[in-house]
C-alpha positions as a LaTeX table, in Angstrom:
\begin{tabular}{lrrr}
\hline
Residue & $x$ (\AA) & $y$ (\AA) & $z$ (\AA) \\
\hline
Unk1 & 180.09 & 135.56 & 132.60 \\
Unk2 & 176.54 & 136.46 & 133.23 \\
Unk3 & 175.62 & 140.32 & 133.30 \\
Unk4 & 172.67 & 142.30 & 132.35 \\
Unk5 & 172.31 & 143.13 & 128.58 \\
Unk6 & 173.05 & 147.02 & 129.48 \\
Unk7 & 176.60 & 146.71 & 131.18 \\
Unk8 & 180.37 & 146.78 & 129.73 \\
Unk9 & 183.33 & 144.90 & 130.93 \\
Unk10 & 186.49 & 146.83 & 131.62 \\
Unk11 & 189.80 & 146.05 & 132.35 \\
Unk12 & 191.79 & 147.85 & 134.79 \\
Unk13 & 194.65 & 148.44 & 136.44 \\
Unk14 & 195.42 & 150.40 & 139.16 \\
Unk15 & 196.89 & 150.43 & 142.98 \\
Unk16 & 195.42 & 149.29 & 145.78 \\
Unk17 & 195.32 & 151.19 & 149.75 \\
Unk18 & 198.82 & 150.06 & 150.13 \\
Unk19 & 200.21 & 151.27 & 146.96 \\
Unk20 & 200.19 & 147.98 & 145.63 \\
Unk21 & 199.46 & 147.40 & 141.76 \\
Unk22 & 196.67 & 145.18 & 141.07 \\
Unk23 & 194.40 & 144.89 & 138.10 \\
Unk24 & 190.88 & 142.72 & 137.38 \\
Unk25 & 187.71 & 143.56 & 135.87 \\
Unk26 & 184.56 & 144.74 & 136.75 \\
Unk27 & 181.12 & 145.51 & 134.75 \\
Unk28 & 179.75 & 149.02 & 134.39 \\
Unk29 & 177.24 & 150.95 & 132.39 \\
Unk30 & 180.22 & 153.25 & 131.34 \\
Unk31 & 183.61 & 154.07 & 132.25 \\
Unk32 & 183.05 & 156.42 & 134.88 \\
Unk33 & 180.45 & 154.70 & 137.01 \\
Unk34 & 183.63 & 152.03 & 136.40 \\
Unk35 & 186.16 & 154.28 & 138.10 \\
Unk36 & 183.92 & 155.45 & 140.92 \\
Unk37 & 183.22 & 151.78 & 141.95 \\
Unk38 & 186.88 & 151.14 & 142.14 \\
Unk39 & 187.23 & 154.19 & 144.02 \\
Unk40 & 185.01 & 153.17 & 145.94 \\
Unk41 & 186.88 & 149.49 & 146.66 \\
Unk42 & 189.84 & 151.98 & 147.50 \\
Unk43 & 191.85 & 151.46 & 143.93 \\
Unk44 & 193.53 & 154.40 & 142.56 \\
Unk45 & 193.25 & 153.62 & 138.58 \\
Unk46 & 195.83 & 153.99 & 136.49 \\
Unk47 & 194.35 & 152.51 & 133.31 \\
Unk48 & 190.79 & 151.15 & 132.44 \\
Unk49 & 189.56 & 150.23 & 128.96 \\
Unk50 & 186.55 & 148.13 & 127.76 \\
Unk51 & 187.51 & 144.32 & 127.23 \\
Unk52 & 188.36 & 144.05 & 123.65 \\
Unk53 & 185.64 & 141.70 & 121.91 \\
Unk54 & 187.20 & 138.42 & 120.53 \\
Unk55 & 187.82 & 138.82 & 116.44 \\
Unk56 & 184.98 & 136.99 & 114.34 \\
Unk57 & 185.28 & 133.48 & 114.15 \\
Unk58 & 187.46 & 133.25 & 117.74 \\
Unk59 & 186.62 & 130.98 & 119.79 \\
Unk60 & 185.82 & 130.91 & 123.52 \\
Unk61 & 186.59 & 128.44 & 126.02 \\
Unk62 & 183.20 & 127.01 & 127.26 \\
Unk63 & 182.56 & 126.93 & 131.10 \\
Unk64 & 181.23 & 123.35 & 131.99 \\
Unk65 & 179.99 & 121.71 & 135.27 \\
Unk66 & 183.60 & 120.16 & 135.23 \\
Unk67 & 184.97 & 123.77 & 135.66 \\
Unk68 & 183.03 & 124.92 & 138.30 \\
Unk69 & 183.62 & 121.52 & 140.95 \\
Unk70 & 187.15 & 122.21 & 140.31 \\
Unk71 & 186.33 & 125.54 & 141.12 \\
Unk72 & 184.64 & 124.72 & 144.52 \\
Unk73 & 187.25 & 122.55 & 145.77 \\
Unk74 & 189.96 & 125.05 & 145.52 \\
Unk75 & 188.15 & 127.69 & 146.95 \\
Unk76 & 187.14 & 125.35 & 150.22 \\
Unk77 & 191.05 & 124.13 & 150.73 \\
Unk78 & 192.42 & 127.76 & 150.12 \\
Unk79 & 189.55 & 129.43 & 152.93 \\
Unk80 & 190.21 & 126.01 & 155.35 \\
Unk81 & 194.10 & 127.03 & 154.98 \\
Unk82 & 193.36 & 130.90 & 156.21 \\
Unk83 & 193.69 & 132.40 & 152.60 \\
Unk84 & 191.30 & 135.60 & 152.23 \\
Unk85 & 188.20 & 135.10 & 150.27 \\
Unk86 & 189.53 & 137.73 & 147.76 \\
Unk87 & 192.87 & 136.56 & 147.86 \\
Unk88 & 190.99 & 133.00 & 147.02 \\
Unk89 & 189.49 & 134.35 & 144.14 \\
Unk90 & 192.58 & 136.34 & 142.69 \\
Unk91 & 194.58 & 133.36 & 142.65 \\
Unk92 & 192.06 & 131.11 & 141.25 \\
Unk93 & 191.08 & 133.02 & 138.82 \\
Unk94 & 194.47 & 134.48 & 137.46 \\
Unk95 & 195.87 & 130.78 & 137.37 \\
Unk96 & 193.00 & 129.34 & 135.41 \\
Unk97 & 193.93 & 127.92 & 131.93 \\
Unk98 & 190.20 & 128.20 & 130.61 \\
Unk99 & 190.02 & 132.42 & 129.71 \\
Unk100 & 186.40 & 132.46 & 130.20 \\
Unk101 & 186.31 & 130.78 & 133.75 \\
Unk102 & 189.07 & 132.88 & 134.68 \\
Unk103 & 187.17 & 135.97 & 133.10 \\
Unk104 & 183.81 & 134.40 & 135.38 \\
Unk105 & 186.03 & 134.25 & 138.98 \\
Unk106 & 187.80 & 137.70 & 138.82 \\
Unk107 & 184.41 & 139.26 & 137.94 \\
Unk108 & 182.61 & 137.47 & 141.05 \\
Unk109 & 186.07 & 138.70 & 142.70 \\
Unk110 & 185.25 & 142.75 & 141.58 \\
Unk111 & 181.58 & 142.26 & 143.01 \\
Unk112 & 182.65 & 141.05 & 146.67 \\
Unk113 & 185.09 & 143.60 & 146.73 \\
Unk114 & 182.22 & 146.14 & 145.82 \\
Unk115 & 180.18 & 144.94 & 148.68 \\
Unk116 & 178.26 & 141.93 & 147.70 \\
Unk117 & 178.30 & 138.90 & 149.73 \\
Unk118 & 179.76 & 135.68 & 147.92 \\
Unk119 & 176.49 & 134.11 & 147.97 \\
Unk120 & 174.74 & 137.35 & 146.39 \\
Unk121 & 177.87 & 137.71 & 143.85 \\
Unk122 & 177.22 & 133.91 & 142.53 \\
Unk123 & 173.46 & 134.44 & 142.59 \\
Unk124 & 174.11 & 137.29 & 139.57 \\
Unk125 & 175.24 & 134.20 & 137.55 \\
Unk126 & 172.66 & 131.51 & 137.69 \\
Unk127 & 173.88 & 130.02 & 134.38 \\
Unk128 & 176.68 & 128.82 & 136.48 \\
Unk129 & 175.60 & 128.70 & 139.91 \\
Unk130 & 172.00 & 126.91 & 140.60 \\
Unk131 & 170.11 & 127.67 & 143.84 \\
Unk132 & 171.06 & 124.76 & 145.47 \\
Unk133 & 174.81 & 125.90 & 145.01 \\
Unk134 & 173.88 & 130.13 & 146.50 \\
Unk135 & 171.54 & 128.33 & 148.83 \\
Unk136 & 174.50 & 126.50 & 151.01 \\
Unk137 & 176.78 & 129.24 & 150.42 \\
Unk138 & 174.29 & 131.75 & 152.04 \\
Unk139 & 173.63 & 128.98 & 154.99 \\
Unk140 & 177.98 & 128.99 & 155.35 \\
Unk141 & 178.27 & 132.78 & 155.62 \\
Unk142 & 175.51 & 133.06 & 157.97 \\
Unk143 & 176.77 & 130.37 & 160.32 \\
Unk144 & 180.38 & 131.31 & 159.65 \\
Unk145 & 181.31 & 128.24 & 158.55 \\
Unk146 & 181.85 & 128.96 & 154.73 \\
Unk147 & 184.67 & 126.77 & 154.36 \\
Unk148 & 182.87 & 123.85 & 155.90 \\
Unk149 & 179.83 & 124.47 & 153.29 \\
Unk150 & 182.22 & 124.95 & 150.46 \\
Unk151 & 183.62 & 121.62 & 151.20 \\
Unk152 & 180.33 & 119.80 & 151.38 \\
Unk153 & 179.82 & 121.38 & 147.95 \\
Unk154 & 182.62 & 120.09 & 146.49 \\
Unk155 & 182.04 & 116.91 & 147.60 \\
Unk156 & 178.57 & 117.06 & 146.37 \\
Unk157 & 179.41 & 118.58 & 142.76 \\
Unk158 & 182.28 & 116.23 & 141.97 \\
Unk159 & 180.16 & 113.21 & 142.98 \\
Unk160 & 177.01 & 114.09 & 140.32 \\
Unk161 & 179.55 & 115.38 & 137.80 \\
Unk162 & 181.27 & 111.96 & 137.64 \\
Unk163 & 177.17 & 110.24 & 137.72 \\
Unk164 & 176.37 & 112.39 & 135.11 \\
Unk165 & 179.79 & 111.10 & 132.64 \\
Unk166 & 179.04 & 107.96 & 133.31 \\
Unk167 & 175.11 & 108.26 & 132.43 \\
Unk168 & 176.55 & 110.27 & 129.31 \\
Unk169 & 178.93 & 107.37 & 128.66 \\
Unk170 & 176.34 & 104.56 & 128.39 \\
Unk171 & 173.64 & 106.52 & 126.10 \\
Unk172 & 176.38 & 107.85 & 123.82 \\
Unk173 & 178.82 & 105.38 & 123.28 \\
Unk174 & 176.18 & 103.01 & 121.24 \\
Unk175 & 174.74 & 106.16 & 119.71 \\
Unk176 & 177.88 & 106.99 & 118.54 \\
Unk177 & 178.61 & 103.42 & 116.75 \\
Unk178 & 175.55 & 103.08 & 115.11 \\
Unk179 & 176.00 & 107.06 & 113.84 \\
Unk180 & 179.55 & 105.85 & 112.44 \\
Unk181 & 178.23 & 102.69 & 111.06 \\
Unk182 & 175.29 & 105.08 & 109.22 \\
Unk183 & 178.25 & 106.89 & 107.78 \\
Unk184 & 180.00 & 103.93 & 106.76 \\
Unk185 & 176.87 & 102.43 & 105.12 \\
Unk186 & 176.23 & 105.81 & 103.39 \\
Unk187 & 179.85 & 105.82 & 101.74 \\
Unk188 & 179.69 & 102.00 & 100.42 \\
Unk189 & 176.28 & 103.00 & 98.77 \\
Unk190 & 177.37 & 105.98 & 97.41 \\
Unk191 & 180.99 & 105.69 & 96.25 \\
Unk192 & 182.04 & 102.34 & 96.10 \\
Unk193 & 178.38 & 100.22 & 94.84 \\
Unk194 & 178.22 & 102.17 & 91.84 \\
Unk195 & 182.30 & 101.27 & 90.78 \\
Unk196 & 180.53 & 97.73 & 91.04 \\
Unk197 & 177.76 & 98.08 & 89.07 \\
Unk198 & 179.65 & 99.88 & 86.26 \\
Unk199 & 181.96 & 96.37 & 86.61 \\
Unk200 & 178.61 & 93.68 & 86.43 \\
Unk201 & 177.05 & 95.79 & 82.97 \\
Unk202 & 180.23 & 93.78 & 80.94 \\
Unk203 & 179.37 & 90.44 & 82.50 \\
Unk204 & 176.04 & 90.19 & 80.61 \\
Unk205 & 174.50 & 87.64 & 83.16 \\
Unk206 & 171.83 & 87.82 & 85.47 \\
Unk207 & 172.80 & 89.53 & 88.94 \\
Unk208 & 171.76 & 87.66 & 91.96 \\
Unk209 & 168.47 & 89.06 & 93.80 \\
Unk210 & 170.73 & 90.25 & 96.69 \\
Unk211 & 173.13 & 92.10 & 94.57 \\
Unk212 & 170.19 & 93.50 & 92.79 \\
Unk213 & 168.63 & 94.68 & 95.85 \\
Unk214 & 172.14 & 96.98 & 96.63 \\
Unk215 & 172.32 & 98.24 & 93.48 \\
Unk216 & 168.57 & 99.41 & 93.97 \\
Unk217 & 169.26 & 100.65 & 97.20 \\
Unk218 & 172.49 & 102.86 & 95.90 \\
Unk219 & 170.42 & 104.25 & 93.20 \\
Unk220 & 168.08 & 105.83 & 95.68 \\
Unk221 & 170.50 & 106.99 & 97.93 \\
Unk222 & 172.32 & 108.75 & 95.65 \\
Unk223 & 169.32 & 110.43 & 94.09 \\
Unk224 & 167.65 & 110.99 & 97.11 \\
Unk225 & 169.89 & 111.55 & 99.96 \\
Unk226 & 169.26 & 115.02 & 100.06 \\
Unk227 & 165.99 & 114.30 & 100.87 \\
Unk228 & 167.37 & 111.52 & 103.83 \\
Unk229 & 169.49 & 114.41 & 104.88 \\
Unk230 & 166.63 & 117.12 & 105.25 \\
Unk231 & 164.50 & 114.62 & 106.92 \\
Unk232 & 166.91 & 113.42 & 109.50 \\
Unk233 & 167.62 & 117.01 & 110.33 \\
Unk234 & 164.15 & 118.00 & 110.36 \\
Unk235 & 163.91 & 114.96 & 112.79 \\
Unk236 & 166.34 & 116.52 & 114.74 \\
Unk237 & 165.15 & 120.16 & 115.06 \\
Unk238 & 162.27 & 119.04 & 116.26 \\
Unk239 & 163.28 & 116.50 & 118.45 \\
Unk240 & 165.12 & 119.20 & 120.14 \\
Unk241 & 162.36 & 122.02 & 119.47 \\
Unk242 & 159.90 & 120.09 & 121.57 \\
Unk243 & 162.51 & 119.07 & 124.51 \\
Unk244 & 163.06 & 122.51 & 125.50 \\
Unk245 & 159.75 & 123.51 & 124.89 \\
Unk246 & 157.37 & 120.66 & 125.51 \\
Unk247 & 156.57 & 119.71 & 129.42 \\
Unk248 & 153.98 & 116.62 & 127.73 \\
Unk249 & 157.11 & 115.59 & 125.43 \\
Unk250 & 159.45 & 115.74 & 128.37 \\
Unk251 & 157.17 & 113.60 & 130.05 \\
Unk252 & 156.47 & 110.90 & 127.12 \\
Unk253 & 160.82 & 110.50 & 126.79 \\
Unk254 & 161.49 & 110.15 & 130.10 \\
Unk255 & 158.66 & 108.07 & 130.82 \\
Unk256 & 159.82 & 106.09 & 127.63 \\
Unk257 & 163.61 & 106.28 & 128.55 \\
Unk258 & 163.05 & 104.50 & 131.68 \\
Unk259 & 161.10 & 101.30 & 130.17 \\
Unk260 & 164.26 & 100.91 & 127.92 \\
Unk261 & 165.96 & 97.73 & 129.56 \\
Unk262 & 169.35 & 98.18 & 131.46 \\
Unk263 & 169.19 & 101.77 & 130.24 \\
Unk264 & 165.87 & 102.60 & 131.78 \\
Unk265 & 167.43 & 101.17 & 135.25 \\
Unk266 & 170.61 & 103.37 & 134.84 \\
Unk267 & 168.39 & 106.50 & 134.56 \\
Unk268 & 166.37 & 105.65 & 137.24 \\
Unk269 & 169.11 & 104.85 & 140.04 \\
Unk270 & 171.13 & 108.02 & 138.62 \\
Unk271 & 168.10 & 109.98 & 139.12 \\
Unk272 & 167.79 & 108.15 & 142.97 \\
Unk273 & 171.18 & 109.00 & 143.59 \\
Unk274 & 171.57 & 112.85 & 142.58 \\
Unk275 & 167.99 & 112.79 & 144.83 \\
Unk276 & 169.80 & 111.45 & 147.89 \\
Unk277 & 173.30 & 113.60 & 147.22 \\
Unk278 & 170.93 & 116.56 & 146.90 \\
Unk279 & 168.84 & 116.12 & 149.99 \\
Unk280 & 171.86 & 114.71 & 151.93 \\
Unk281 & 174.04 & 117.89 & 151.15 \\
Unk282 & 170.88 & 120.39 & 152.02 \\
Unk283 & 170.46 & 118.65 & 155.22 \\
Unk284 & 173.20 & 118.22 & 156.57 \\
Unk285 & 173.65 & 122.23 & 155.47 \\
Unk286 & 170.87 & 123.18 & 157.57 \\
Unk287 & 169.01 & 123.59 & 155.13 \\
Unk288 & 165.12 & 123.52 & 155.79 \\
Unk289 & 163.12 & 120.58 & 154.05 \\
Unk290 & 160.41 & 122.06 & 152.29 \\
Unk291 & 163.01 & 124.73 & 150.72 \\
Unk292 & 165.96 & 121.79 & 150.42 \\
Unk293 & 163.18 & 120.00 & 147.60 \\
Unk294 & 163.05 & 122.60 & 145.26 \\
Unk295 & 166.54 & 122.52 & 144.55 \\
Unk296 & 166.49 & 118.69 & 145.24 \\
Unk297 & 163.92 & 118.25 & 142.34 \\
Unk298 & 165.65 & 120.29 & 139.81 \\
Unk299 & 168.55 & 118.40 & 140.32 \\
Unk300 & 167.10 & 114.90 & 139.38 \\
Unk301 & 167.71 & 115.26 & 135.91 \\
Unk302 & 164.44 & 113.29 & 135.01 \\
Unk303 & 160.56 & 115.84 & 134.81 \\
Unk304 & 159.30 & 112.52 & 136.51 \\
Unk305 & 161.07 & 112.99 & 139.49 \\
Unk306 & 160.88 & 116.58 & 139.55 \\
Unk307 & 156.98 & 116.33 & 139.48 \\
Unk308 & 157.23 & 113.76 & 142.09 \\
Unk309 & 159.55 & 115.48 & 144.19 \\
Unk310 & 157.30 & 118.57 & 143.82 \\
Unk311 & 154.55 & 116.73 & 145.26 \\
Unk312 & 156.61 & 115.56 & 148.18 \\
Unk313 & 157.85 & 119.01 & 148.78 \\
Unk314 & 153.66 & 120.74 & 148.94 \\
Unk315 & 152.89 & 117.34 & 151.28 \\
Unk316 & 156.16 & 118.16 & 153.25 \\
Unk317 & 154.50 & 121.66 & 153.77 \\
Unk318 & 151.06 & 120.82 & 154.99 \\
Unk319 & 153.00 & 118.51 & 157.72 \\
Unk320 & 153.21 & 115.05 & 156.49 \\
Unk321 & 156.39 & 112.61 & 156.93 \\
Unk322 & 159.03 & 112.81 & 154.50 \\
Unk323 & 158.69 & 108.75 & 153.94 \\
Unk324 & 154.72 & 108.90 & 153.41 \\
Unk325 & 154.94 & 111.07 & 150.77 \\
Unk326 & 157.78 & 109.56 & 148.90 \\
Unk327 & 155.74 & 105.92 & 149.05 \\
Unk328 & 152.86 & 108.15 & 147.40 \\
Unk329 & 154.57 & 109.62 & 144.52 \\
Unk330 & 155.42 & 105.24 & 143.71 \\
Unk331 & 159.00 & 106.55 & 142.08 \\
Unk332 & 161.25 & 105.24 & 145.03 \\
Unk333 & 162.06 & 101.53 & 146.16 \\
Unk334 & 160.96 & 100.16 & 149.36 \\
Unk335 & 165.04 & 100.01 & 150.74 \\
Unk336 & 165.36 & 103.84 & 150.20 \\
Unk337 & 161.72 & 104.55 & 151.98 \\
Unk338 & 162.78 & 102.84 & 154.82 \\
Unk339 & 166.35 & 104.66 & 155.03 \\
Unk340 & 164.56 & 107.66 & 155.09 \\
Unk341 & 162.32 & 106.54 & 157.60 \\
Unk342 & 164.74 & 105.33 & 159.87 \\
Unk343 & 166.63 & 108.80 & 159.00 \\
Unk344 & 163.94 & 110.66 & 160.37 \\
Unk345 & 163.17 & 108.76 & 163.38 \\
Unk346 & 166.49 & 109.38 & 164.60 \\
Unk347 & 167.50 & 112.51 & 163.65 \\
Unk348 & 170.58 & 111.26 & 161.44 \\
Unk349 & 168.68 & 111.94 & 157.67 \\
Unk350 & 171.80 & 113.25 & 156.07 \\
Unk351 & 174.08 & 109.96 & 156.90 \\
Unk352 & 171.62 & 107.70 & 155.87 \\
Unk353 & 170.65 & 109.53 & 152.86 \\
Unk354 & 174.60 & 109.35 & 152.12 \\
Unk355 & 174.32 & 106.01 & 152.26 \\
Unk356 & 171.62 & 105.84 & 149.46 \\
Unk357 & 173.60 & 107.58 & 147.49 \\
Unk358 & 176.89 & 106.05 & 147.99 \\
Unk359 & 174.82 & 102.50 & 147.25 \\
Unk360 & 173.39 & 103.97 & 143.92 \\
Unk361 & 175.72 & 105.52 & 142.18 \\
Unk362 & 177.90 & 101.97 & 142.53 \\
Unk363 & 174.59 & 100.26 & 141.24 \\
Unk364 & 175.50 & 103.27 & 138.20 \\
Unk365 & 179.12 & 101.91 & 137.81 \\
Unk366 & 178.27 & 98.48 & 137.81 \\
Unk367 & 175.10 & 98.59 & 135.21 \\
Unk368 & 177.27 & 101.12 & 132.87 \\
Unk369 & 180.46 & 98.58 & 132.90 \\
Unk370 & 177.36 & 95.85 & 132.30 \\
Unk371 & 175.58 & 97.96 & 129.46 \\
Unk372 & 178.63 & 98.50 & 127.75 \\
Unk373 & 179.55 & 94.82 & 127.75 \\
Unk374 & 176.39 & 94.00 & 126.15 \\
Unk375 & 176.31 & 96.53 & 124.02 \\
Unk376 & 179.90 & 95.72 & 122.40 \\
Unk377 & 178.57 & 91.93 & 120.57 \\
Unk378 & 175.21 & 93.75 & 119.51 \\
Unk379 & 177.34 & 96.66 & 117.63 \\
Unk380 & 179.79 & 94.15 & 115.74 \\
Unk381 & 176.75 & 91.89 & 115.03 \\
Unk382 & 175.06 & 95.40 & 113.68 \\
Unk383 & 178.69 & 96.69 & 111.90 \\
Unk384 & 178.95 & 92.70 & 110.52 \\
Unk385 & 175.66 & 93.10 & 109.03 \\
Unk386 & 175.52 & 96.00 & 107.28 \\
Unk387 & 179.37 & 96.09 & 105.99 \\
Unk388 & 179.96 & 92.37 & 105.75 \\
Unk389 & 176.13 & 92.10 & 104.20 \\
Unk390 & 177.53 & 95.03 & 101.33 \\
Unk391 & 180.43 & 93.82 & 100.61 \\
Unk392 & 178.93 & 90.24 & 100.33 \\
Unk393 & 176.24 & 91.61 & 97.26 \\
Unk394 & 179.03 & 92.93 & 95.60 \\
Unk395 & 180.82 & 89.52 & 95.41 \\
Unk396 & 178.42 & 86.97 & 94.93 \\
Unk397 & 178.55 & 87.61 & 91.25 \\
Unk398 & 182.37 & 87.58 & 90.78 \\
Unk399 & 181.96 & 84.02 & 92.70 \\
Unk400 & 179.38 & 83.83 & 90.52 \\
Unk401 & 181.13 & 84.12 & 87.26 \\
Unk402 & 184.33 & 82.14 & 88.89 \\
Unk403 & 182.23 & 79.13 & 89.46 \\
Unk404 & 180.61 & 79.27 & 85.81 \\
Unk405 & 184.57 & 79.77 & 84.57 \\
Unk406 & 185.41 & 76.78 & 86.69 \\
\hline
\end{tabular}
């Protein structure tokens, strides 16, 4: 849960202005400004204590994007079936099997109940909740139609979470093979080649070049893989290093990411399709335009589109079309252009943006099942290669010697 640096968490119990018991936990600078807030939220405490701090070594339950669409769809059924926003939270949160979202809803709970609207309760925690998520909350509660909004969120947060697994999906699972067959590789070299070479010194012939060549190889590896090891993390450090800190680098990847073949086109429709979702979701919130792109361009996923997007939101501003300045930035195709335009001509840009979406993100589905069909021969031709090409070194002299037995 978010809070600033200077505030405790307590744990309390207490009853409520019905005599009720009821217990939660709110964040205070010290016990008593603790107890006069509940007070305050008419709670007569009975017992408040700071939240113990988990033992060294414990480990906490990590709040993903997962967590927090689940989140938003039980919250919009339980307000669209009459339950009280409170109530909402109370249950959620005291029912949740992950301790720190639980921990995350009850304090959000503790802050409406001192006053705060939801919006200005899930703007304290922006680790969680993004502007575009406080941004149609604040546009529900003003129009009284929270429930609606909360739905639309949902909708919108379960359809990029399951975009975003299946991006993951198709840049990890071949990532992940060639990491294993690294491993692999590293083992034969280090463990198993030498057992070999130990075995050839009695034959007193000549080793084939190939075999030779392995037996080179495993010599350096095992003297030097320290120094493999140091470099690849080194590589690795500052891969990451620069990507948080780097807008050029950002640029150069992503620019580079989307040349790669079939995986350059699934970043690029992913990053059209979270565009669309975005804008549709803003829109059809109410949300104005110019404000709607901000949150529209952080939610690309891609700097390129952001910067684009950016661009589209200061033309938006000075009065020019929507379409015009999405044909200028050169990121979008023609069919999407002309949705847009025929969006804004008549007054329907949250449907057909919809439709964008809905048509990408099946374009996503189809070139992931397609990438990972590809990518299935090239890894056992890659595993076959280096295994298979190992183990081959190490028996071409036994067939060696068999044949000269022969």
């Amino acid at each position: 849960m978010a809070k600033q640096t200077d505030q405790i968490d307590f744990l309390w119990e207490g009853l409520d202005k019905q005599s009720k018991k009821t217990n939660g936990l709110i964040s205070a600078k010290s016990e008593s400004i603790a107890r006069t807030e509940l007070r305050k939220m008419g709670v007569r405490v009975v017992k408040i204590k700071p939240k113990p701090k988990p033992l060294f070594g414990a480990k906490t339950q990590k709040i993903t994007t997962g967590d927090i669409a689940v989140f938003a769809r039980q919250l919009a059924t339980m307000l669209e079936a009459g339950v009280p926003l409170v109530q909402s939270f109370d249950i959620i949160g005291k029912g949740h099997d992950n301790a720190s979202m639980s921990e995350l809803l009850l304090g959000i709970k503790a802050d409406i109940e001192g006053g705060d609207t939801l919006a200005q309760a899930l703007g304290k925690r922006p680790i969680y909740f993004d502007d575009l998520f406080c941004n149609l909350v604040n546009a529900g509660e003003q129009a009284g139609v929270l429930e609606g909004l909360l739905d639309k969120i949902a909708t919108y947060k379960e359809k990029t979470e399951s975009i975003r697994k299946k991006v993951k999906k198709a840049l990890t699972y071949p990532i992940a093979v060639l990491v294993v067959a690294f491993i692999v590789t590293a083992i034969l070299l280090i463990f198993v080649v030498p057992v070999f070479e130990d075995l050839f010194k009695g034959f007193g012939a000549d080793l084939p070049a190939f075999t030779k060549f392995v037996i080179s190889l495993s010599e350096w590896v095992q003297e030097w893989w320290w120094a493999v090891v140091g470099v690849l993390g080194g590589l690795g450090y500052t891969f990451g290093y620069f990507k948080k800190r780097s807008r050029p680098f950002n640029h150069f990847l992503d620019r580079t990411l989307l040349k790669i073949p079939v995986v350059g086109m699934i970043l690029e429709k992913s990053a059209i399709a979270r565009f669309a979702r975005t804008l549709s979701t803003m829109s059809a919130a109410g949300v104005p335009l110019v404000e709607a792109l901000v949150s529209v361009a952080g939610a690309c996923g891609n700097i390129l589109f952001y910067d684009g997007v950016m661009k589209m939101r200061d033309d938006v501003s000075t009065g020019q079309q929507l379409q015009f300045s999405m044909v200028q930035t050169g990121l979008f195709p023609n069919m999407v252009v002309q949705m847009v335009a025929i969006g804004e001509e008549s007054g329907s840009i949250d449907s057909m943006l919809d439709k964008v979406a809905d048509f990408y993100e099946e374009e996503v589905d189809n070139l992931v099942d397609n990438l990972s069909s590809l990518m299935e021969p090239i890894i056992m031709a890659v595993l076959g290669v280096l295994v298979g090409g190992l183990i081959v070194a190490m028996y071409l002299p036994i067939f060696k010697l068999g044949a000269a037995v022969g």
